Each structure stands twice: as structure tokens, then as C-alpha cells.
CSV table of C-alpha atoms in Angstrom, one decimal:
chain,number,residue,atom,x,y,z
O,1,MET,CA,-5.5,-6.1,4.7
O,2,LYS,CA,-2.2,-7.5,5.5
O,3,LYS,CA,-0.7,-6.8,9.2
O,4,TYR,CA,1.7,-7.6,11.5
O,5,PHE,CA,1.3,-8.3,14.6
O,6,ILE,CA,4.8,-8.3,16.5
O,7,SER,CA,5.0,-9.5,20.0
O,8,GLY,CA,7.1,-9.6,22.6
O,9,ALA,CA,7.3,-13.8,21.5
O,10,MET,CA,8.9,-11.5,17.8
O,11,LEU,CA,11.9,-10.0,19.3
O,12,ALA,CA,12.2,-12.5,21.4
O,13,GLY,CA,12.9,-14.3,18.3
O,14,LEU,CA,14.8,-12.3,16.6
O,15,MET,CA,17.4,-12.4,18.7
O,16,SER,CA,17.2,-16.2,19.2
O,17,LEU,CA,18.0,-16.5,16.2
O,18,ALA,CA,21.0,-14.0,16.6
O,19,ALA,CA,22.0,-16.1,19.2
O,20,CYS,CA,21.8,-19.5,16.9
O,21,SER,CA,25.9,-18.5,15.8
O,22,ASN,CA,26.8,-19.3,19.0
O,23,ASP,CA,24.7,-22.4,19.8
O,24,GLU,CA,23.2,-20.6,22.6
O,25,GLY,CA,19.6,-20.8,21.3
O,26,VAL,CA,16.9,-19.8,23.4
O,27,VAL,CA,18.5,-18.5,27.0
O,28,ALA,CA,16.2,-16.9,29.8
O,29,ASP,CA,16.9,-16.1,32.0
O,30,ASN,CA,16.8,-16.7,36.1
O,31,ASN,CA,14.6,-12.9,36.7
O,32,GLY,CA,12.1,-13.4,34.1
O,33,ALA,CA,9.5,-14.7,31.6
O,34,GLU,CA,11.3,-14.0,28.6
O,35,GLN,CA,10.9,-11.3,25.9
O,36,GLN,CA,9.0,-12.6,23.1
O,37,PHE,CA,7.8,-10.0,19.3
O,38,THR,CA,5.8,-11.6,17.3
O,39,ILE,CA,5.2,-10.4,13.4
O,40,THR,CA,2.2,-12.2,11.9
O,41,LEU,CA,1.1,-10.6,8.6
O,42,ALA,CA,-2.7,-11.8,8.3
O,43,SER,CA,-4.9,-11.2,5.1
O,44,SER,CA,-8.1,-11.5,3.7
O,45,GLY,CA,-6.4,-12.0,0.5
O,46,ASP,CA,-4.4,-14.5,-1.4
O,47,ARG,CA,-1.3,-16.3,0.2
O,48,ALA,CA,1.8,-15.1,0.1
O,49,THR,CA,3.8,-17.6,-1.1
O,50,ARG,CA,6.4,-16.9,-3.8
O,51,ALA,CA,10.2,-15.4,-3.4
O,52,ALA,CA,9.5,-12.7,-5.3
O,53,ALA,CA,10.8,-9.5,-3.9
O,54,ASP,CA,7.8,-7.1,-5.6
O,55,ARG,CA,4.7,-7.6,-6.4
O,56,THR,CA,2.9,-5.1,-8.2
O,57,LEU,CA,-0.6,-3.9,-7.9
O,58,GLU,CA,-3.2,-5.8,-10.7
O,59,SER,CA,-5.9,-5.8,-8.6
O,60,GLU,CA,-7.6,-3.7,-5.5
O,61,ALA,CA,-6.0,-7.8,-3.1
O,62,ALA,CA,-4.9,-7.9,0.0
O,63,GLY,CA,-1.2,-9.6,-1.5
O,64,GLN,CA,1.6,-8.8,-0.1
O,65,SER,CA,5.3,-9.6,-0.8
O,66,ILE,CA,8.3,-9.1,1.5
O,67,GLU,CA,11.9,-9.8,2.2
O,68,LYS,CA,13.0,-7.8,5.4
O,69,VAL,CA,11.6,-6.2,8.0
O,70,THR,CA,13.6,-4.3,11.0
O,71,LEU,CA,12.7,-3.9,14.4
O,72,VAL,CA,13.8,-0.9,15.9
O,73,VAL,CA,13.5,-0.8,19.7
O,74,ARG,CA,14.1,2.8,21.8
O,75,SER,CA,13.0,3.9,25.5
O,76,GLN,CA,10.6,6.2,25.5
O,77,ASP,CA,12.2,8.7,28.4
O,78,ASP,CA,14.7,9.4,26.6
O,79,ASN,CA,13.9,8.1,23.6
O,80,LYS,CA,17.2,5.7,22.9
O,81,VAL,CA,17.5,3.0,20.4
O,82,VAL,CA,18.3,-0.2,22.9
O,83,TYR,CA,17.5,-2.7,20.6
O,84,THR,CA,17.9,-3.3,16.4
O,85,TYR,CA,17.0,-6.1,14.4
O,86,THR,CA,17.2,-6.9,10.6
O,87,LEU,CA,15.3,-10.0,9.4
O,88,ASP,CA,16.8,-10.2,5.8
O,89,ASN,CA,14.2,-14.1,4.8
O,90,TRP,CA,10.9,-13.5,6.0
O,91,ASN,CA,9.7,-14.4,3.3
O,92,GLY,CA,11.3,-17.6,2.9
O,93,THR,CA,11.6,-17.7,7.2
O,94,ALA,CA,8.3,-16.9,8.6
O,95,THR,CA,5.1,-19.8,7.8
O,96,ASN,CA,1.5,-20.1,7.0
O,97,ASP,CA,-0.2,-18.6,9.4
O,98,ASP,CA,-3.9,-19.1,9.8
O,99,THR,CA,-5.5,-15.3,11.2
O,100,ASN,CA,-8.3,-14.7,9.2
O,101,GLY,CA,-7.4,-17.9,6.7
O,102,HIS,CA,-4.3,-16.2,5.4
O,103,GLY,CA,-0.9,-14.9,6.6
O,104,LYS,CA,2.5,-15.3,7.9
O,105,LYS,CA,4.1,-15.4,10.8
O,106,LEU,CA,8.0,-15.0,12.8
O,107,THR,CA,7.8,-15.5,16.6
O,108,PHE,CA,11.8,-13.8,17.8
O,109,THR,CA,12.5,-14.6,21.7
O,110,ILE,CA,15.3,-11.4,22.5
O,111,PRO,CA,18.6,-12.7,23.9
O,112,LYS,CA,20.0,-12.9,27.2
O,113,ALA,CA,22.2,-10.1,26.9
O,114,ASP,CA,20.0,-8.4,25.2
O,115,LYS,CA,16.8,-8.5,27.5
O,116,LEU,CA,15.5,-5.5,28.1
O,117,GLY,CA,15.3,-3.8,31.8
O,118,ALA,CA,12.5,-2.2,33.9
O,119,GLY,CA,11.5,0.6,32.1
O,120,SER,CA,9.4,2.6,29.1
O,121,TYR,CA,10.0,0.6,25.8
O,122,VAL,CA,8.0,1.4,22.3
O,123,VAL,CA,9.2,-1.3,19.6
O,124,THR,CA,8.3,-0.1,15.7
O,125,ALA,CA,9.1,-2.7,12.9
O,126,VAL,CA,9.3,-1.5,9.1
O,127,GLY,CA,8.7,-4.5,6.2
O,128,TYR,CA,10.6,-3.4,3.1
O,129,ASN,CA,12.1,-4.7,-0.3
O,130,GLU,CA,16.0,-3.8,-0.4
O,131,GLY,CA,16.1,-0.5,-3.1
O,132,ASN,CA,13.0,0.2,-3.0
O,133,TYR,CA,13.2,3.2,-0.4
O,134,THR,CA,15.7,4.6,1.5
O,135,LEU,CA,14.7,4.2,4.8
O,136,SER,CA,16.4,6.6,7.6
O,137,LEU,CA,16.7,3.2,10.5
O,138,PRO,CA,18.2,4.2,13.8
O,139,ASN,CA,21.5,1.9,14.4
O,140,LYS,CA,21.3,0.8,18.4
O,141,GLY,CA,22.0,3.8,21.2
O,142,ASP,CA,21.3,6.3,18.3
O,143,VAL,CA,18.6,9.0,19.8
O,144,VAL,CA,16.4,10.4,17.9
O,145,ASP,CA,14.0,12.7,17.8
O,146,LYS,CA,11.6,12.1,13.9
O,147,ASN,CA,9.4,9.2,13.2
O,148,ILE,CA,10.8,6.8,10.5
O,149,THR,CA,11.5,7.9,7.5
O,150,ALA,CA,10.5,6.0,3.2
O,151,THR,CA,12.2,7.7,1.0
O,152,THR,CA,11.7,6.8,-3.6
O,153,PRO,CA,14.6,7.0,-5.2
O,154,THR,CA,15.0,9.5,-8.2
O,155,GLY,CA,12.9,8.4,-10.8
O,156,ALA,CA,11.2,5.9,-9.5
O,157,GLU,CA,7.8,5.0,-8.1
O,158,ALA,CA,6.5,4.0,-5.1
O,159,LYS,CA,6.0,0.6,-4.2
O,160,GLU,CA,4.1,-1.6,-0.8
O,161,VAL,CA,6.4,-1.0,2.6
O,162,PHE,CA,4.3,-1.9,5.8
O,163,ALA,CA,4.9,-0.4,9.4
O,164,GLY,CA,3.7,0.1,12.9
O,165,GLU,CA,4.4,0.5,16.7
O,166,GLN,CA,3.8,-0.2,19.8
O,167,LYS,CA,4.3,1.5,23.0
O,168,PHE,CA,4.9,-1.0,26.5
O,169,ASN,CA,6.8,-1.6,30.1
O,170,VAL,CA,9.2,-3.6,31.4
O,171,THR,CA,9.1,-4.4,35.5
O,172,ALA,CA,11.1,-4.3,37.8
O,173,ASP,CA,11.6,-8.3,37.2
O,174,LYS,CA,11.8,-7.8,33.4
O,175,LYS,CA,8.1,-9.0,32.8
O,176,ILE,CA,5.8,-7.1,30.1
O,177,GLU,CA,3.5,-5.0,31.5
O,178,GLY,CA,0.1,-6.4,30.7
O,179,THR,CA,0.7,-10.1,30.5
O,180,ASP,CA,0.2,-12.7,31.9
O,181,ALA,CA,2.7,-13.6,34.2
O,182,SER,CA,2.6,-16.2,34.7
O,183,LYS,CA,3.4,-17.5,31.5
O,184,ALA,CA,7.0,-18.5,30.5
O,185,ILE,CA,6.8,-16.3,27.0
O,186,GLN,CA,5.9,-12.9,28.0
O,187,SER,CA,4.4,-10.6,24.7
O,188,VAL,CA,3.9,-6.6,22.3
O,189,ASP,CA,1.1,-7.2,19.8
O,190,VAL,CA,2.8,-4.6,17.6
O,191,THR,CA,0.2,-4.9,13.8
O,192,LEU,CA,2.3,-3.6,10.7
O,193,HIS,CA,0.0,-1.6,8.2
O,194,ARG,CA,0.7,-1.0,4.4
O,195,GLN,CA,2.4,2.0,4.0
O,196,VAL,CA,1.5,3.3,0.5
O,197,ALA,CA,-2.2,4.6,-1.6
O,198,GLY,CA,-2.7,2.0,-4.3
O,199,ALA,CA,-5.1,3.7,-7.7
O,200,TYR,CA,-6.5,1.4,-11.3
O,201,GLY,CA,-7.6,1.8,-14.0
O,202,TYR,CA,-9.4,-0.9,-15.9
O,203,PHE,CA,-11.2,0.3,-19.2
O,204,THR,CA,-12.2,-1.3,-22.9
O,205,SER,CA,-14.2,-0.3,-25.7
O,206,ILE,CA,-11.5,2.7,-25.8
O,207,PRO,CA,-11.7,4.8,-29.1
O,208,VAL,CA,-8.8,4.4,-32.1
O,209,LYS,CA,-9.5,8.3,-32.1
O,210,ILE,CA,-10.4,11.7,-31.4
O,211,GLY,CA,-11.2,13.4,-34.2
O,212,ASP,CA,-8.5,11.8,-37.1
O,213,THR,CA,-5.8,11.6,-34.3
O,214,GLU,CA,-5.3,8.0,-32.9
O,215,VAL,CA,-5.3,6.9,-29.6
O,216,ALA,CA,-2.1,5.6,-29.0
O,217,SER,CA,-2.1,5.5,-24.6
O,218,ILE,CA,-4.5,6.1,-21.6
O,219,ARG,CA,-3.1,7.7,-18.7
O,220,MET,CA,-4.2,9.1,-15.3
O,221,VAL,CA,-3.0,12.9,-14.0
O,222,SER,CA,-3.1,13.9,-10.3
O,223,ARG,CA,-2.6,17.4,-8.6
O,224,SER,CA,0.1,16.0,-6.6
O,225,LYS,CA,2.7,13.8,-6.2
O,226,ASN,CA,5.6,12.6,-3.3
O,227,THR,CA,8.7,11.3,-2.6
O,228,VAL,CA,9.0,10.4,1.4
O,229,LEU,CA,6.2,8.2,4.0
O,230,THR,CA,6.6,8.4,7.4
O,231,PHE,CA,6.0,6.2,9.0
O,232,GLY,CA,4.1,7.9,12.2
O,233,SER,CA,0.4,8.5,13.8
O,234,PHE,CA,-0.3,4.7,13.3
O,235,ASN,CA,-4.2,3.1,13.6
O,236,SER,CA,-3.2,0.8,16.1
O,237,SER,CA,-6.9,0.3,15.9
O,238,PHE,CA,-7.6,-1.5,12.2
O,239,THR,CA,-7.6,-4.8,11.2
O,240,THR,CA,-9.2,-7.2,8.8
O,241,THR,CA,-12.6,-6.5,10.2
O,242,ASP,CA,-12.6,-3.7,12.1
O,243,ALA,CA,-14.8,-1.1,10.1
O,244,ILE,CA,-13.0,2.1,11.3
O,245,VAL,CA,-10.8,3.5,9.1
O,246,MET,CA,-8.6,6.5,8.8
O,247,TYR,CA,-7.8,9.4,6.6
O,248,MET,CA,-4.1,9.9,6.7
O,249,VAL,CA,-1.1,11.7,4.1
O,250,ASN,CA,2.0,10.2,5.4
O,251,GLY,CA,3.4,11.6,2.3
O,252,SER,CA,5.7,15.1,1.9
O,253,VAL,CA,8.0,15.7,-0.3
O,254,PRO,CA,6.2,17.1,-3.6
O,255,ALA,CA,7.6,15.2,-7.0
O,256,THR,CA,9.1,16.8,-9.9
O,257,LYS,CA,5.9,17.9,-12.5
O,258,THR,CA,6.5,15.4,-15.2
O,259,ALA,CA,2.6,16.0,-17.3
O,260,LYS,CA,-0.4,19.0,-17.2
O,261,PHE,CA,-3.9,19.0,-16.4
O,262,LEU,CA,-5.9,19.3,-20.3
O,263,ASN,CA,-5.9,23.6,-19.0
O,264,GLY,CA,-2.4,23.2,-19.1
O,265,ASP,CA,-2.4,23.3,-15.2
O,266,GLU,CA,0.9,21.2,-14.3
O,267,ALA,CA,0.4,17.5,-13.3
O,268,ASN,CA,2.4,14.0,-12.0
O,269,VAL,CA,1.1,10.8,-13.5
O,270,LEU,CA,0.0,8.3,-11.4
O,271,PHE,CA,-0.5,5.4,-13.8
O,272,SER,CA,-0.1,5.0,-17.7
O,273,ALA,CA,-1.0,2.5,-20.5
O,274,GLN,CA,0.3,2.2,-23.8
O,275,ILE,CA,-2.3,0.9,-26.1
O,276,THR,CA,-0.3,-1.3,-27.9
O,277,ASP,CA,0.9,-3.3,-24.8
O,278,TRP,CA,-2.4,-5.2,-25.3
O,279,PHE,CA,-4.0,-4.4,-28.9
O,280,PRO,CA,-0.5,-4.8,-30.9
O,281,GLY,CA,-1.0,-3.8,-34.6
O,282,GLY,CA,-3.5,-1.4,-34.0
O,283,ASP,CA,-7.4,-2.0,-34.1
O,284,LYS,CA,-7.8,-5.2,-35.8
O,285,ASN,CA,-11.1,-4.8,-36.8
O,286,ASN,CA,-11.8,-1.5,-37.8
O,287,ASP,CA,-15.1,-0.2,-35.6
O,288,GLY,CA,-13.1,2.6,-34.0
O,289,VAL,CA,-12.7,0.7,-30.5
O,290,TYR,CA,-10.2,-1.3,-29.2
O,291,ASP,CA,-12.9,-4.0,-27.0
O,292,LYS,CA,-13.2,-7.8,-26.8
O,293,LYS,CA,-13.7,-8.5,-31.2
O,294,ASP,CA,-10.1,-6.9,-31.9
O,295,THR,CA,-8.8,-10.6,-31.9
O,296,ASN,CA,-5.3,-9.0,-31.2
O,297,TRP,CA,-5.6,-8.8,-28.3
O,298,THR,CA,-2.9,-9.6,-25.3
O,299,LYS,CA,-2.6,-9.2,-21.8
O,300,HIS,CA,0.4,-7.8,-20.8
O,301,TYR,CA,0.6,-8.3,-17.1
O,302,SER,CA,0.9,-11.8,-15.9
O,303,GLY,CA,-2.6,-11.5,-13.8
O,304,SER,CA,-6.3,-12.5,-15.4
O,305,TYR,CA,-8.2,-9.5,-17.4
O,306,LEU,CA,-10.9,-9.7,-19.5
O,307,LYS,CA,-10.7,-10.0,-23.4
O,308,GLY,CA,-10.4,-6.4,-25.1
O,309,SER,CA,-9.8,-4.8,-21.4
O,310,VAL,CA,-6.3,-2.5,-20.8
O,311,PHE,CA,-4.8,-2.3,-16.8
O,312,ALA,CA,-2.7,0.4,-15.2
O,313,SER,CA,-1.7,1.0,-12.1
O,314,ASN,CA,0.3,1.8,-9.3
O,315,PHE,CA,1.2,2.2,-5.6
O,316,ILE,CA,1.7,5.9,-4.3
O,317,VAL,CA,2.9,8.2,-1.7
O,318,PRO,CA,-0.2,9.7,-0.2
O,319,PHE,CA,-0.8,13.1,-1.1
O,320,SER,CA,-3.2,16.0,0.5
O,321,ALA,CA,-6.0,17.3,-1.7
O,322,THR,CA,-5.1,20.8,-3.5
O,323,GLN,CA,-8.3,23.1,-1.9
O,324,GLY,CA,-10.3,24.6,-4.0
O,325,LYS,CA,-8.6,22.1,-7.1
O,326,SER,CA,-10.1,19.1,-9.3
O,327,THR,CA,-7.6,16.5,-7.6
O,328,LEU,CA,-7.6,13.5,-10.4
O,329,GLU,CA,-7.9,13.5,-14.6
O,330,LEU,CA,-7.9,10.5,-17.1
O,331,GLN,CA,-6.5,11.3,-20.6
O,332,LEU,CA,-6.8,9.9,-23.7
O,333,LEU,CA,-2.5,10.9,-25.4
O,334,ASP,CA,-0.8,10.9,-29.2
O,335,ALA,CA,1.8,9.1,-29.8
O,336,THR,CA,3.7,12.4,-29.1
O,337,GLY,CA,2.5,12.5,-25.7
O,338,ASN,CA,-0.6,15.5,-26.6
O,339,VAL,CA,-3.2,15.5,-24.7
O,340,LEU,CA,-6.4,14.4,-26.9
O,341,TYR,CA,-9.5,13.7,-24.5
O,342,ALA,CA,-9.3,14.4,-20.7
O,343,TRP,CA,-12.6,13.1,-17.9
O,344,PRO,CA,-12.2,14.9,-14.5
O,345,VAL,CA,-11.9,12.1,-11.8
O,346,LYS,CA,-14.2,12.3,-8.9
O,347,LEU,CA,-15.4,10.4,-5.7
O,348,ASP,CA,-19.0,8.3,-6.0
O,349,ALA,CA,-21.0,10.7,-4.1
O,350,SER,CA,-21.9,8.3,-1.6
O,351,ASN,CA,-18.4,7.4,-1.1
O,352,ASP,CA,-17.3,7.7,2.6
O,353,GLN,CA,-14.7,10.0,2.4
O,354,ILE,CA,-16.9,12.8,1.4
O,355,GLY,CA,-16.8,15.1,3.8
O,356,LYS,CA,-14.4,14.3,5.9
O,357,THR,CA,-11.7,16.0,7.5
O,358,GLY,CA,-8.2,14.7,6.3
O,359,GLU,CA,-4.6,13.6,8.7
O,360,THR,CA,-1.7,14.8,7.9
O,361,ALA,CA,1.3,12.6,9.8
O,362,SER,CA,3.2,14.1,12.3
O,363,ALA,CA,7.6,13.4,11.3
O,364,ASP,CA,8.0,14.1,15.3
O,365,LEU,CA,8.0,11.5,17.2
O,366,PHE,CA,4.5,10.3,19.3
O,367,GLY,CA,2.6,13.6,17.5
O,368,ALA,CA,-0.2,13.4,16.3
O,369,GLY,CA,-1.9,14.4,12.8
O,370,THR,CA,-2.6,17.4,11.8
O,371,ALA,CA,-6.5,18.1,10.3
O,372,MET,CA,-5.9,19.2,7.2
O,373,GLY,CA,-7.9,22.4,7.5
O,374,PHE,CA,-11.2,21.8,4.5
O,375,ALA,CA,-13.3,18.4,4.5
O,376,GLU,CA,-12.7,16.0,1.1
O,377,THR,CA,-15.1,17.0,-1.6
O,378,ALA,CA,-15.9,14.6,-4.3
O,379,ASP,CA,-14.0,16.1,-6.9
O,380,VAL,CA,-10.9,18.0,-4.7
O,381,PHE,CA,-10.3,14.9,-2.6
O,382,SER,CA,-6.9,13.1,-1.1
O,383,LEU,CA,-5.3,9.6,-1.8
O,384,PHE,CA,-4.7,8.8,1.6
O,385,ARG,CA,-2.7,6.2,3.4
O,386,ASN,CA,-3.2,2.3,3.2
O,387,HIS,CA,-7.0,3.1,0.5
O,388,ILE,CA,-7.2,1.4,-3.1
O,389,TYR,CA,-8.6,3.8,-5.9
O,390,SER,CA,-10.0,2.4,-8.6
O,391,ILE,CA,-11.6,3.3,-11.7
O,392,GLY,CA,-12.9,-0.9,-13.2
O,393,ILE,CA,-13.2,-3.2,-11.1
O,394,HIS,CA,-10.6,-5.7,-11.1
O,395,LYS,CA,-10.8,-7.6,-7.0
O,396,GLN,CA,-8.1,-10.7,-8.1
O,397,GLY,CA,-4.8,-10.4,-10.1
O,398,THR,CA,-4.7,-14.1,-10.1
O,399,SER,CA,-8.4,-15.6,-10.2
O,400,THR,CA,-9.1,-18.2,-13.0
O,401,THR,CA,-12.0,-15.6,-14.7
O,402,ASP,CA,-12.8,-16.5,-17.9
O,403,PRO,CA,-11.2,-14.0,-20.4
O,404,GLU,CA,-14.3,-13.6,-22.7
O,405,THR,CA,-17.2,-13.5,-19.7
O,406,PRO,CA,-17.8,-11.3,-17.0
O,407,VAL,CA,-18.4,-12.3,-13.7
O,408,PRO,CA,-20.3,-9.7,-12.3
O,409,GLY,CA,-18.7,-7.1,-9.5
O,410,THR,CA,-15.7,-9.2,-9.9
O,411,ASP,CA,-14.5,-7.7,-13.5
O,412,GLN,CA,-15.7,-4.9,-14.8
O,413,PRO,CA,-13.6,-2.9,-16.8
O,414,THR,CA,-15.0,1.0,-17.5
O,415,ASP,CA,-16.5,1.0,-21.1
O,416,LEU,CA,-14.7,4.8,-22.4
O,417,SER,CA,-16.7,4.6,-26.1
O,418,LYS,CA,-19.8,6.4,-24.3
O,419,ILE,CA,-17.5,9.6,-22.5
O,420,GLN,CA,-19.6,8.5,-19.6
O,421,ASN,CA,-18.5,8.3,-15.1
O,422,VAL,CA,-16.0,6.4,-14.6
O,423,VAL,CA,-16.0,4.8,-10.7
O,424,ILE,CA,-13.9,4.7,-8.1
O,425,ARG,CA,-13.3,2.3,-5.4
O,426,VAL,CA,-12.0,1.9,-2.8
O,427,ASN,CA,-11.4,-2.1,-1.5
O,428,ASP,CA,-12.3,-3.1,2.3
O,429,ASN,CA,-8.9,-6.0,2.0
O,430,TRP,CA,-7.8,-2.3,2.2
O,431,GLU,CA,-8.3,-0.1,4.8
O,432,ALA,CA,-11.2,1.6,2.2
O,433,LEU,CA,-12.6,0.8,-1.3
O,434,HIS,CA,-12.8,4.2,-3.1
O,435,HIS,CA,-15.0,4.5,-6.1
O,436,MET,CA,-14.8,7.0,-8.7
O,437,SER,CA,-15.8,8.9,-11.8
O,438,ILE,CA,-14.7,10.3,-14.6
O,439,ASP,CA,-17.3,13.8,-16.3
O,440,GLU,CA,-18.2,13.8,-19.3
């Protein structure tokens, strides 16, 4: 998974950038060490080197691509914001970092004029791209009583976003408590975690017809879908090598229902794919399934996919399960949107999420998460923050997979011709990897 660390060094660096306009540079006053926040984006996946503002979820790799990082520092005593800074070009400014072999980092120094005095503070940081969300970022001088939120634009899908926070104290001589007082730079470390969930489906041998009706698309529908993220109740102990997993829903404000389950219950679409995007011209060899034998197959995305496969995905604002109601359903549809066939989707029986009691993030500052009141089951389960849920296996979106030859454990689309179970997995490059299956 990817992380951001905001250390005292970073905040200092941000401030240093602000000071450069008047050629002051980084100024250490005569009263204590420099205060800095250092943001490090670490990942066990590929480096994010491209300048593109967004990435699509093309695999379960831990990649990221963000442009902006905003810091908000407030007093713990009265929640008044004492400092804010936005870096507008993270990808172009941050340098490569070799934490776990991958990542980027940048150091910001607080200018002399903004240096924090004695007191207790908390720094919150958000990594995002312009226009993906409406953010509730406060200004310097504001007194806040709620956690920062991010709202998806009307009708838009969720995009990747990261956030984290850390409390710290500054002593009377303007040193950061708990750090090495002998050092000229004092740091506060903050880890930024992915705030969305992810889901994808990777399929092959899709039936051309159900009965006499042709299949035009495949989609996953859900019992719920949210539109607002709350940046709170962070899992501060989680790292790229940690096994500590948090089952947290930080989403709220339900989206308008746009679909139905096969039984007529209202639903939302999590992801979908048009067959003709992957098999233009239909079933080329007329054998009744869309697979690698069809010579007209073409990949619809830039990643590496096995010949004869179909892939669909989305980032998702996390949502809680509805007690007593199955969460997901995989569907085959005709050209007019009628459901021709559907599989209930479930977590694999061995999945660690089963039996856990999830939490919902608090909207209040420093508020504890609230237990949901029922345990997760194979059929009734939540989609949690920083977890990725998949049907089939597609590990690397930019791999050099031979489209003719599957690599065991790396590329494994699910065969739908047998009307079998489909397994959902959750990857440890995120916070957890979940297996799901579809019932016959």
C-alpha cells in the first residue's frame, strides 16, 4: 500500500517553498530547531512516475497518482487552524524515495513567521487531484469541530485520495516534544492512507447468450453506495509490512439507486463492462462463449490482460453492509439493460473479514469509530476503507504478461461459462485482500 509521512521536516519544507518567493530561504530563528513536516509516499507497488493526474484501477497493484497535498495544522486546545499549505505539483516536485523500494518524498520547512509556539497541535494532510472531490478544507484562523470530508461530484465515480493525521506537542523553546533535541531539524511523522475501497472483475469464457438473448454487458451491483468520505478514525499503526488491519467504513450519504438486483431490490452499479469493447463484432468463431479463441479480441485498457478476457473496475466510497441482505450481485445484461442472469457474490469462507465487526468513522474530531452491531458474513459484508475486492486475479496493470499465456497466481480471469463460484480477494498491497465468489 502507499503511504505518506508528514514529518516536522515536511511542514518546514512547505513553508520553505513559500519563503522562496522573497529569497528568504529556510530561516531558523534563534529559539529552537527548525520545525518540519516530511511527506513520504511509500508503496510496495510500482513507482508512480507519470505526470497524469489520475490513475484508473487496472489491477490490485498499489500504484498512485496525485498532484496536490494539503496540510492543515490546528491547536488541540481550541481546534483553531494555525497553519495551512497546499503543494500543487506533488508528482513534479517530490523525489523518488527507496522506502521498501518504492515511493516519493518531499520536505517542507515552516517559515520563521509561521513557526509554531508552545502548545499541543494536530496536523492533517490530504493527497488528492483537483476536481475529483469537493473538499471541506478549512482556512487559517477557522475553528473546526468536524473531520475533513470529500464529496464526489454528482454522478461521478470515486477517485483515489489519501489522508492521515498526527498529534504533536511543541515545547516552550519551540522544539517538537519527543524528538531528538540535539538535532537542528525536528520532525513529526504522519502516514497518509488510501481512503477509498476498490473493486474489480476479471472474466473470460462469458456466455454469448442466455437462452435466445445475447449478452451485451456484465456488471456488479451493490446494496449500497456512498458519496462522501470522512477523513477520521485513522489506522495510524498500519504500514506496508504490517499485518494490522482496520475494518473501517468512512463513507456516508447514500447515492441515488440506479439499478436493481435480479429479485427487484434497488441497487447501485459498482462497475460494468460492455462486451463489444473487448470483442468488437461479437462471437467471432460462433462457439457460444467470448474467450481467447475469438480472434477479434482487443484489450480495452492500457494494462496487460490475457487474450479473451474482460476487465471492469472502480474505486469506491466505502459502505456498510445491510444486515440480513446480501451485499453484491454479478449480472449479465442484454442490450436494453435487462438482467439475463445473476450470481450472488460472497466472500470466500476462509476470508479474514468474516466474523469481524466493522466500524464507521466518526465525523467528530478525534471521535472513536462506532461498531456496526453485527458481524460480517460471507454474503453480508461491508466494503472497507483501503481494502480491494476482486473477482479473478489481476495483480499488475502494467505487467508484461503474455496475452496468450496465463501466469499462475498473477493473471487468472474467472471462467463464467460453467456458472461457478467466483472468488473475491483483497490485496495486501492495500490494507487487505479479499476473496469473493459467485454462487451457482
